[in-house]
JSON list of C-alpha atoms in Angstrom, two decimals:
[
{"chain": "A", "resi": 1, "resn": "MET", "atom": "CA", "xyz": [43.78, -2.78, -33.00]},
{"chain": "A", "resi": 2, "resn": "LYS", "atom": "CA", "xyz": [40.81, -4.63, -34.66]},
{"chain": "A", "resi": 3, "resn": "LYS", "atom": "CA", "xyz": [40.34, -6.65, -32.18]},
{"chain": "A", "resi": 4, "resn": "LEU", "atom": "CA", "xyz": [40.49, -3.65, -28.72]},
{"chain": "A", "resi": 5, "resn": "MET", "atom": "CA", "xyz": [37.97, -2.00, -31.18]},
{"chain": "A", "resi": 6, "resn": "LEU", "atom": "CA", "xyz": [35.45, -4.52, -31.23]},
{"chain": "A", "resi": 7, "resn": "ALA", "atom": "CA", "xyz": [35.70, -5.35, -27.68]},
{"chain": "A", "resi": 8, "resn": "ILE", "atom": "CA", "xyz": [34.78, -2.36, -27.33]},
{"chain": "A", "resi": 9, "resn": "VAL", "atom": "CA", "xyz": [31.60, -1.89, -29.92]},
{"chain": "A", "resi": 10, "resn": "GLY", "atom": "CA", "xyz": [30.76, -5.46, -28.39]},
{"chain": "A", "resi": 11, "resn": "ILE", "atom": "CA", "xyz": [30.17, -4.28, -24.84]},
{"chain": "A", "resi": 12, "resn": "LEU", "atom": "CA", "xyz": [29.05, -1.00, -26.13]},
{"chain": "A", "resi": 13, "resn": "MET", "atom": "CA", "xyz": [26.55, -2.68, -28.00]},
{"chain": "A", "resi": 14, "resn": "PHE", "atom": "CA", "xyz": [25.98, -6.34, -25.69]},
{"chain": "A", "resi": 15, "resn": "SER", "atom": "CA", "xyz": [26.17, -4.93, -21.39]},
{"chain": "A", "resi": 16, "resn": "PRO", "atom": "CA", "xyz": [23.25, -4.18, -19.35]},
{"chain": "A", "resi": 17, "resn": "THR", "atom": "CA", "xyz": [25.31, -0.99, -18.92]},
{"chain": "A", "resi": 18, "resn": "VAL", "atom": "CA", "xyz": [24.62, 0.75, -22.22]},
{"chain": "A", "resi": 19, "resn": "PHE", "atom": "CA", "xyz": [20.61, 0.87, -19.87]},
{"chain": "A", "resi": 20, "resn": "ALA", "atom": "CA", "xyz": [21.70, 2.13, -17.19]},
{"chain": "A", "resi": 21, "resn": "ALA", "atom": "CA", "xyz": [21.37, 5.16, -16.27]},
{"chain": "A", "resi": 22, "resn": "GLY", "atom": "CA", "xyz": [23.63, 7.93, -14.93]},
{"chain": "A", "resi": 23, "resn": "TYR", "atom": "CA", "xyz": [26.41, 7.74, -16.85]},
{"chain": "A", "resi": 24, "resn": "GLY", "atom": "CA", "xyz": [26.71, 7.89, -20.75]},
{"chain": "A", "resi": 25, "resn": "GLU", "atom": "CA", "xyz": [26.18, 4.50, -23.05]},
{"chain": "A", "resi": 26, "resn": "ALA", "atom": "CA", "xyz": [30.15, 3.28, -22.40]},
{"chain": "A", "resi": 27, "resn": "GLY", "atom": "CA", "xyz": [28.55, 2.74, -18.35]},
{"chain": "A", "resi": 28, "resn": "CYS", "atom": "CA", "xyz": [29.67, 3.52, -14.88]},
{"chain": "A", "resi": 29, "resn": "GLY", "atom": "CA", "xyz": [34.26, 4.14, -14.51]},
{"chain": "A", "resi": 30, "resn": "LEU", "atom": "CA", "xyz": [37.14, 7.14, -14.95]},
{"chain": "A", "resi": 31, "resn": "GLY", "atom": "CA", "xyz": [35.73, 7.33, -18.83]},
{"chain": "A", "resi": 32, "resn": "SER", "atom": "CA", "xyz": [32.94, 7.80, -17.26]},
{"chain": "A", "resi": 33, "resn": "LEU", "atom": "CA", "xyz": [33.56, 11.02, -14.84]},
{"chain": "A", "resi": 34, "resn": "ILE", "atom": "CA", "xyz": [36.03, 12.32, -17.76]},
{"chain": "A", "resi": 35, "resn": "PHE", "atom": "CA", "xyz": [33.38, 12.13, -20.19]},
{"chain": "A", "resi": 36, "resn": "GLY", "atom": "CA", "xyz": [30.46, 12.13, -18.71]},
{"chain": "A", "resi": 37, "resn": "SER", "atom": "CA", "xyz": [27.00, 10.86, -19.93]},
{"chain": "A", "resi": 38, "resn": "THR", "atom": "CA", "xyz": [27.47, 13.21, -23.59]},
{"chain": "A", "resi": 39, "resn": "PRO", "atom": "CA", "xyz": [25.75, 10.94, -26.12]},
{"chain": "A", "resi": 40, "resn": "GLY", "atom": "CA", "xyz": [27.44, 9.47, -29.22]},
{"chain": "A", "resi": 41, "resn": "PHE", "atom": "CA", "xyz": [31.21, 9.03, -30.51]},
{"chain": "A", "resi": 42, "resn": "VAL", "atom": "CA", "xyz": [32.98, 10.68, -27.08]},
{"chain": "A", "resi": 43, "resn": "GLN", "atom": "CA", "xyz": [31.69, 6.89, -25.20]},
{"chain": "A", "resi": 44, "resn": "ILE", "atom": "CA", "xyz": [33.61, 5.52, -27.81]},
{"chain": "A", "resi": 45, "resn": "PHE", "atom": "CA", "xyz": [36.68, 6.86, -26.09]},
{"chain": "A", "resi": 46, "resn": "ALA", "atom": "CA", "xyz": [35.04, 7.24, -22.37]},
{"chain": "A", "resi": 47, "resn": "ALA", "atom": "CA", "xyz": [35.09, 3.77, -22.86]},
{"chain": "A", "resi": 48, "resn": "THR", "atom": "CA", "xyz": [38.30, 2.83, -24.17]},
{"chain": "A", "resi": 49, "resn": "THR", "atom": "CA", "xyz": [39.24, 5.38, -20.92]},
{"chain": "A", "resi": 50, "resn": "ASN", "atom": "CA", "xyz": [37.66, 2.24, -18.48]},
{"chain": "A", "resi": 51, "resn": "ALA", "atom": "CA", "xyz": [39.33, -0.94, -20.16]},
{"chain": "A", "resi": 52, "resn": "SER", "atom": "CA", "xyz": [42.28, 0.75, -20.63]},
{"chain": "A", "resi": 53, "resn": "THR", "atom": "CA", "xyz": [42.25, 2.08, -17.02]},
{"chain": "A", "resi": 54, "resn": "TYR", "atom": "CA", "xyz": [40.62, -1.44, -15.62]},
{"chain": "A", "resi": 55, "resn": "SER", "atom": "CA", "xyz": [38.52, 1.94, -13.11]},
{"chain": "A", "resi": 56, "resn": "GLN", "atom": "CA", "xyz": [34.91, 0.37, -14.37]},
{"chain": "A", "resi": 57, "resn": "GLY", "atom": "CA", "xyz": [35.17, -3.43, -12.20]},
{"chain": "A", "resi": 58, "resn": "PHE", "atom": "CA", "xyz": [36.83, -1.74, -9.56]},
{"chain": "A", "resi": 59, "resn": "GLY", "atom": "CA", "xyz": [34.30, 1.40, -9.59]},
{"chain": "A", "resi": 60, "resn": "ILE", "atom": "CA", "xyz": [31.58, -1.52, -9.52]},
{"chain": "A", "resi": 61, "resn": "THR", "atom": "CA", "xyz": [32.69, -3.47, -6.72]},
{"chain": "A", "resi": 62, "resn": "SER", "atom": "CA", "xyz": [33.47, 0.19, -4.98]},
{"chain": "A", "resi": 63, "resn": "GLY", "atom": "CA", "xyz": [31.02, 2.44, -5.65]},
{"chain": "A", "resi": 64, "resn": "THR", "atom": "CA", "xyz": [33.51, 4.78, -6.40]},
{"chain": "A", "resi": 65, "resn": "SER", "atom": "CA", "xyz": [34.08, 6.34, -10.64]},
{"chain": "A", "resi": 66, "resn": "ASN", "atom": "CA", "xyz": [30.10, 7.17, -11.31]},
{"chain": "A", "resi": 67, "resn": "CYS", "atom": "CA", "xyz": [29.09, 3.44, -10.42]},
{"chain": "A", "resi": 68, "resn": "ASP", "atom": "CA", "xyz": [26.57, 3.09, -8.12]},
{"chain": "A", "resi": 69, "resn": "ALA", "atom": "CA", "xyz": [24.34, -0.57, -7.41]},
{"chain": "A", "resi": 70, "resn": "LYS", "atom": "CA", "xyz": [21.36, 1.26, -7.02]},
{"chain": "A", "resi": 71, "resn": "GLY", "atom": "CA", "xyz": [20.22, 0.56, -11.42]},
{"chain": "A", "resi": 72, "resn": "PHE", "atom": "CA", "xyz": [21.12, -3.41, -9.90]},
{"chain": "A", "resi": 73, "resn": "ASP", "atom": "CA", "xyz": [20.15, -5.48, -6.77]},
{"chain": "A", "resi": 74, "resn": "VAL", "atom": "CA", "xyz": [21.78, -8.10, -6.42]},
{"chain": "A", "resi": 75, "resn": "SER", "atom": "CA", "xyz": [20.59, -9.57, -3.19]},
{"chain": "A", "resi": 76, "resn": "GLN", "atom": "CA", "xyz": [17.30, -9.76, -5.07]},
{"chain": "A", "resi": 77, "resn": "VAL", "atom": "CA", "xyz": [19.51, -11.60, -7.76]},
{"chain": "A", "resi": 78, "resn": "GLU", "atom": "CA", "xyz": [21.24, -13.65, -5.27]},
{"chain": "A", "resi": 79, "resn": "GLN", "atom": "CA", "xyz": [17.65, -14.08, -3.23]},
{"chain": "A", "resi": 80, "resn": "GLU", "atom": "CA", "xyz": [16.10, -15.69, -7.14]},
{"chain": "A", "resi": 81, "resn": "LYS", "atom": "CA", "xyz": [19.10, -17.55, -7.94]},
{"chain": "A", "resi": 82, "resn": "PHE", "atom": "CA", "xyz": [18.53, -19.01, -4.35]},
{"chain": "A", "resi": 83, "resn": "VAL", "atom": "CA", "xyz": [14.99, -20.26, -4.94]},
{"chain": "A", "resi": 84, "resn": "ALA", "atom": "CA", "xyz": [15.52, -21.42, -8.06]},
{"chain": "A", "resi": 85, "resn": "HIS", "atom": "CA", "xyz": [17.70, -23.75, -7.81]},
{"chain": "A", "resi": 86, "resn": "ASN", "atom": "CA", "xyz": [15.52, -24.84, -3.74]},
{"chain": "A", "resi": 87, "resn": "PHE", "atom": "CA", "xyz": [12.57, -24.87, -4.95]},
{"chain": "A", "resi": 88, "resn": "SER", "atom": "CA", "xyz": [10.76, -28.09, -4.03]},
{"chain": "A", "resi": 89, "resn": "GLY", "atom": "CA", "xyz": [12.95, -27.92, -0.70]},
{"chain": "A", "resi": 90, "resn": "LEU", "atom": "CA", "xyz": [12.45, -24.73, 0.25]},
{"chain": "A", "resi": 91, "resn": "ALA", "atom": "CA", "xyz": [8.26, -25.65, -0.39]},
{"chain": "A", "resi": 92, "resn": "LYS", "atom": "CA", "xyz": [9.09, -29.06, 2.27]},
{"chain": "A", "resi": 93, "resn": "GLU", "atom": "CA", "xyz": [11.05, -27.20, 4.82]},
{"chain": "A", "resi": 94, "resn": "MET", "atom": "CA", "xyz": [8.01, -23.89, 4.29]},
{"chain": "A", "resi": 95, "resn": "ALA", "atom": "CA", "xyz": [5.77, -27.09, 4.85]},
{"chain": "A", "resi": 96, "resn": "THR", "atom": "CA", "xyz": [7.28, -28.77, 8.03]},
{"chain": "A", "resi": 97, "resn": "GLY", "atom": "CA", "xyz": [8.14, -25.20, 9.31]},
{"chain": "A", "resi": 98, "resn": "GLU", "atom": "CA", "xyz": [11.81, -25.19, 9.28]},
{"chain": "A", "resi": 99, "resn": "GLY", "atom": "CA", "xyz": [15.34, -26.84, 7.48]},
{"chain": "A", "resi": 100, "resn": "GLU", "atom": "CA", "xyz": [18.43, -25.26, 6.56]},
{"chain": "A", "resi": 101, "resn": "GLN", "atom": "CA", "xyz": [17.16, -24.61, 3.21]},
{"chain": "A", "resi": 102, "resn": "LEU", "atom": "CA", "xyz": [13.99, -21.94, 5.33]},
{"chain": "A", "resi": 103, "resn": "ALA", "atom": "CA", "xyz": [16.99, -20.86, 7.57]},
{"chain": "A", "resi": 104, "resn": "THR", "atom": "CA", "xyz": [18.93, -19.35, 4.08]},
{"chain": "A", "resi": 105, "resn": "LEU", "atom": "CA", "xyz": [16.32, -17.73, 2.84]},
{"chain": "A", "resi": 106, "resn": "ALA", "atom": "CA", "xyz": [15.52, -16.13, 6.45]},
{"chain": "A", "resi": 107, "resn": "GLY", "atom": "CA", "xyz": [18.95, -14.71, 6.04]},
{"chain": "A", "resi": 108, "resn": "MET", "atom": "CA", "xyz": [18.33, -14.14, 2.80]},
{"chain": "A", "resi": 109, "resn": "LEU", "atom": "CA", "xyz": [16.26, -12.12, 3.16]},
{"chain": "A", "resi": 110, "resn": "GLY", "atom": "CA", "xyz": [17.57, -9.90, 6.17]},
{"chain": "A", "resi": 111, "resn": "CYS", "atom": "CA", "xyz": [16.15, -11.67, 9.60]},
{"chain": "A", "resi": 112, "resn": "PRO", "atom": "CA", "xyz": [18.18, -11.92, 11.86]},
{"chain": "A", "resi": 113, "resn": "SER", "atom": "CA", "xyz": [18.81, -15.31, 14.18]},
{"chain": "A", "resi": 114, "resn": "VAL", "atom": "CA", "xyz": [17.24, -14.74, 16.79]},
{"chain": "A", "resi": 115, "resn": "LYS", "atom": "CA", "xyz": [13.81, -14.35, 14.49]},
{"chain": "A", "resi": 116, "resn": "GLN", "atom": "CA", "xyz": [14.11, -17.72, 12.43]},
{"chain": "A", "resi": 117, "resn": "THR", "atom": "CA", "xyz": [11.74, -19.49, 13.92]},
{"chain": "A", "resi": 118, "resn": "GLN", "atom": "CA", "xyz": [8.74, -17.28, 14.00]},
{"chain": "A", "resi": 119, "resn": "PHE", "atom": "CA", "xyz": [10.27, -16.75, 10.49]},
{"chain": "A", "resi": 120, "resn": "ASN", "atom": "CA", "xyz": [9.68, -20.07, 9.41]},
{"chain": "A", "resi": 121, "resn": "ALA", "atom": "CA", "xyz": [6.36, -20.47, 11.57]},
{"chain": "A", "resi": 122, "resn": "THR", "atom": "CA", "xyz": [4.96, -17.26, 9.74]},
{"chain": "A", "resi": 123, "resn": "ALA", "atom": "CA", "xyz": [5.82, -19.08, 5.97]},
{"chain": "A", "resi": 124, "resn": "GLN", "atom": "CA", "xyz": [4.27, -22.52, 7.12]},
{"chain": "A", "resi": 125, "resn": "ARG", "atom": "CA", "xyz": [0.97, -20.38, 8.52]},
{"chain": "A", "resi": 126, "resn": "ASN", "atom": "CA", "xyz": [0.68, -19.35, 5.48]},
{"chain": "A", "resi": 127, "resn": "TYR", "atom": "CA", "xyz": [2.29, -21.89, 2.95]},
{"chain": "A", "resi": 128, "resn": "GLY", "atom": "CA", "xyz": [-0.85, -22.06, 0.93]},
{"chain": "A", "resi": 129, "resn": "ALA", "atom": "CA", "xyz": [-0.64, -18.39, 0.22]},
{"chain": "A", "resi": 130, "resn": "ILE", "atom": "CA", "xyz": [2.81, -19.26, -0.68]},
{"chain": "A", "resi": 131, "resn": "TYR", "atom": "CA", "xyz": [2.77, -21.48, -2.98]},
{"chain": "A", "resi": 132, "resn": "ALA", "atom": "CA", "xyz": [-0.08, -20.97, -4.03]},
{"chain": "A", "resi": 133, "resn": "SER", "atom": "CA", "xyz": [-1.50, -23.16, -6.76]},
{"chain": "A", "resi": 134, "resn": "ASP", "atom": "CA", "xyz": [1.18, -26.35, -8.64]},
{"chain": "A", "resi": 135, "resn": "THR", "atom": "CA", "xyz": [2.02, -23.87, -11.24]},
{"chain": "A", "resi": 136, "resn": "THR", "atom": "CA", "xyz": [4.18, -21.28, -8.58]},
{"chain": "A", "resi": 137, "resn": "SER", "atom": "CA", "xyz": [6.97, -20.19, -10.29]},
{"chain": "A", "resi": 138, "resn": "PRO", "atom": "CA", "xyz": [10.17, -19.27, -7.54]},
{"chain": "A", "resi": 139, "resn": "THR", "atom": "CA", "xyz": [9.56, -15.88, -8.58]},
{"chain": "A", "resi": 140, "resn": "GLU", "atom": "CA", "xyz": [5.91, -16.30, -7.84]},
{"chain": "A", "resi": 141, "resn": "MET", "atom": "CA", "xyz": [6.94, -18.30, -4.55]},
{"chain": "A", "resi": 142, "resn": "LEU", "atom": "CA", "xyz": [9.66, -15.52, -3.01]},
{"chain": "A", "resi": 143, "resn": "THR", "atom": "CA", "xyz": [6.75, -12.81, -3.95]},
{"chain": "A", "resi": 144, "resn": "ALA", "atom": "CA", "xyz": [4.32, -14.16, -1.79]},
{"chain": "A", "resi": 145, "resn": "VAL", "atom": "CA", "xyz": [7.08, -14.91, 0.80]},
{"chain": "A", "resi": 146, "resn": "LYS", "atom": "CA", "xyz": [7.70, -11.04, 0.97]},
{"chain": "A", "resi": 147, "resn": "ALA", "atom": "CA", "xyz": [4.71, -9.95, 1.29]},
{"chain": "A", "resi": 148, "resn": "VAL", "atom": "CA", "xyz": [3.89, -12.63, 3.84]},
{"chain": "A", "resi": 149, "resn": "VAL", "atom": "CA", "xyz": [7.32, -11.02, 5.70]},
{"chain": "A", "resi": 150, "resn": "ALA", "atom": "CA", "xyz": [5.22, -7.82, 4.70]},
{"chain": "A", "resi": 151, "resn": "ARG", "atom": "CA", "xyz": [2.54, -8.10, 6.94]},
{"chain": "A", "resi": 152, "resn": "ASP", "atom": "CA", "xyz": [3.94, -9.14, 9.23]},
{"chain": "A", "resi": 153, "resn": "GLN", "atom": "CA", "xyz": [3.98, -6.79, 12.38]},
{"chain": "A", "resi": 154, "resn": "GLU", "atom": "CA", "xyz": [7.97, -8.00, 13.61]},
{"chain": "A", "resi": 155, "resn": "LEU", "atom": "CA", "xyz": [8.60, -9.81, 10.84]},
{"chain": "A", "resi": 156, "resn": "SER", "atom": "CA", "xyz": [8.72, -6.39, 8.74]},
{"chain": "A", "resi": 157, "resn": "THR", "atom": "CA", "xyz": [10.42, -4.13, 10.90]},
{"chain": "A", "resi": 158, "resn": "ALA", "atom": "CA", "xyz": [12.77, -7.15, 11.36]},
{"chain": "A", "resi": 159, "resn": "CYS", "atom": "CA", "xyz": [13.91, -8.26, 7.87]},
{"chain": "A", "resi": 160, "resn": "SER", "atom": "CA", "xyz": [15.47, -5.84, 6.03]},
{"chain": "A", "resi": 161, "resn": "SER", "atom": "CA", "xyz": [15.39, -7.28, 2.72]},
{"chain": "A", "resi": 162, "resn": "HIS", "atom": "CA", "xyz": [12.45, -7.89, 1.49]}
]
């Protein structure tokens, strides 16, 4: 029982859902449907309900039980991870205007394959703006790519996740 209470306290203290809006400190799940977002001790019951019914994991993956993806942009996180892991390769491919990593980035930004050539050419043409300095970070590069895509009239409508 002590382990369960420690787990609940740990979940409440370190879970990112503690800071999410729309439900209480216990996060989304069956407990949030039953106990709501009322602050205080009742959130322990909500967390216990969530944990004992496994409804939080199911709710997060299915978008049910008061869970949604509005507070957490999964695609942004995936894009940042991809760019961070392929930063130097993307620089080389943007400079040449072709490559698999560049194609993958275009796909992650929601650009359809028919716009791949245009995406590559636009990235190559704006290389200086995308890699503005030697100290450009992956996050800055991704932001710059999205800005370039947003400024391009065709890509801004064709690419859905920029």
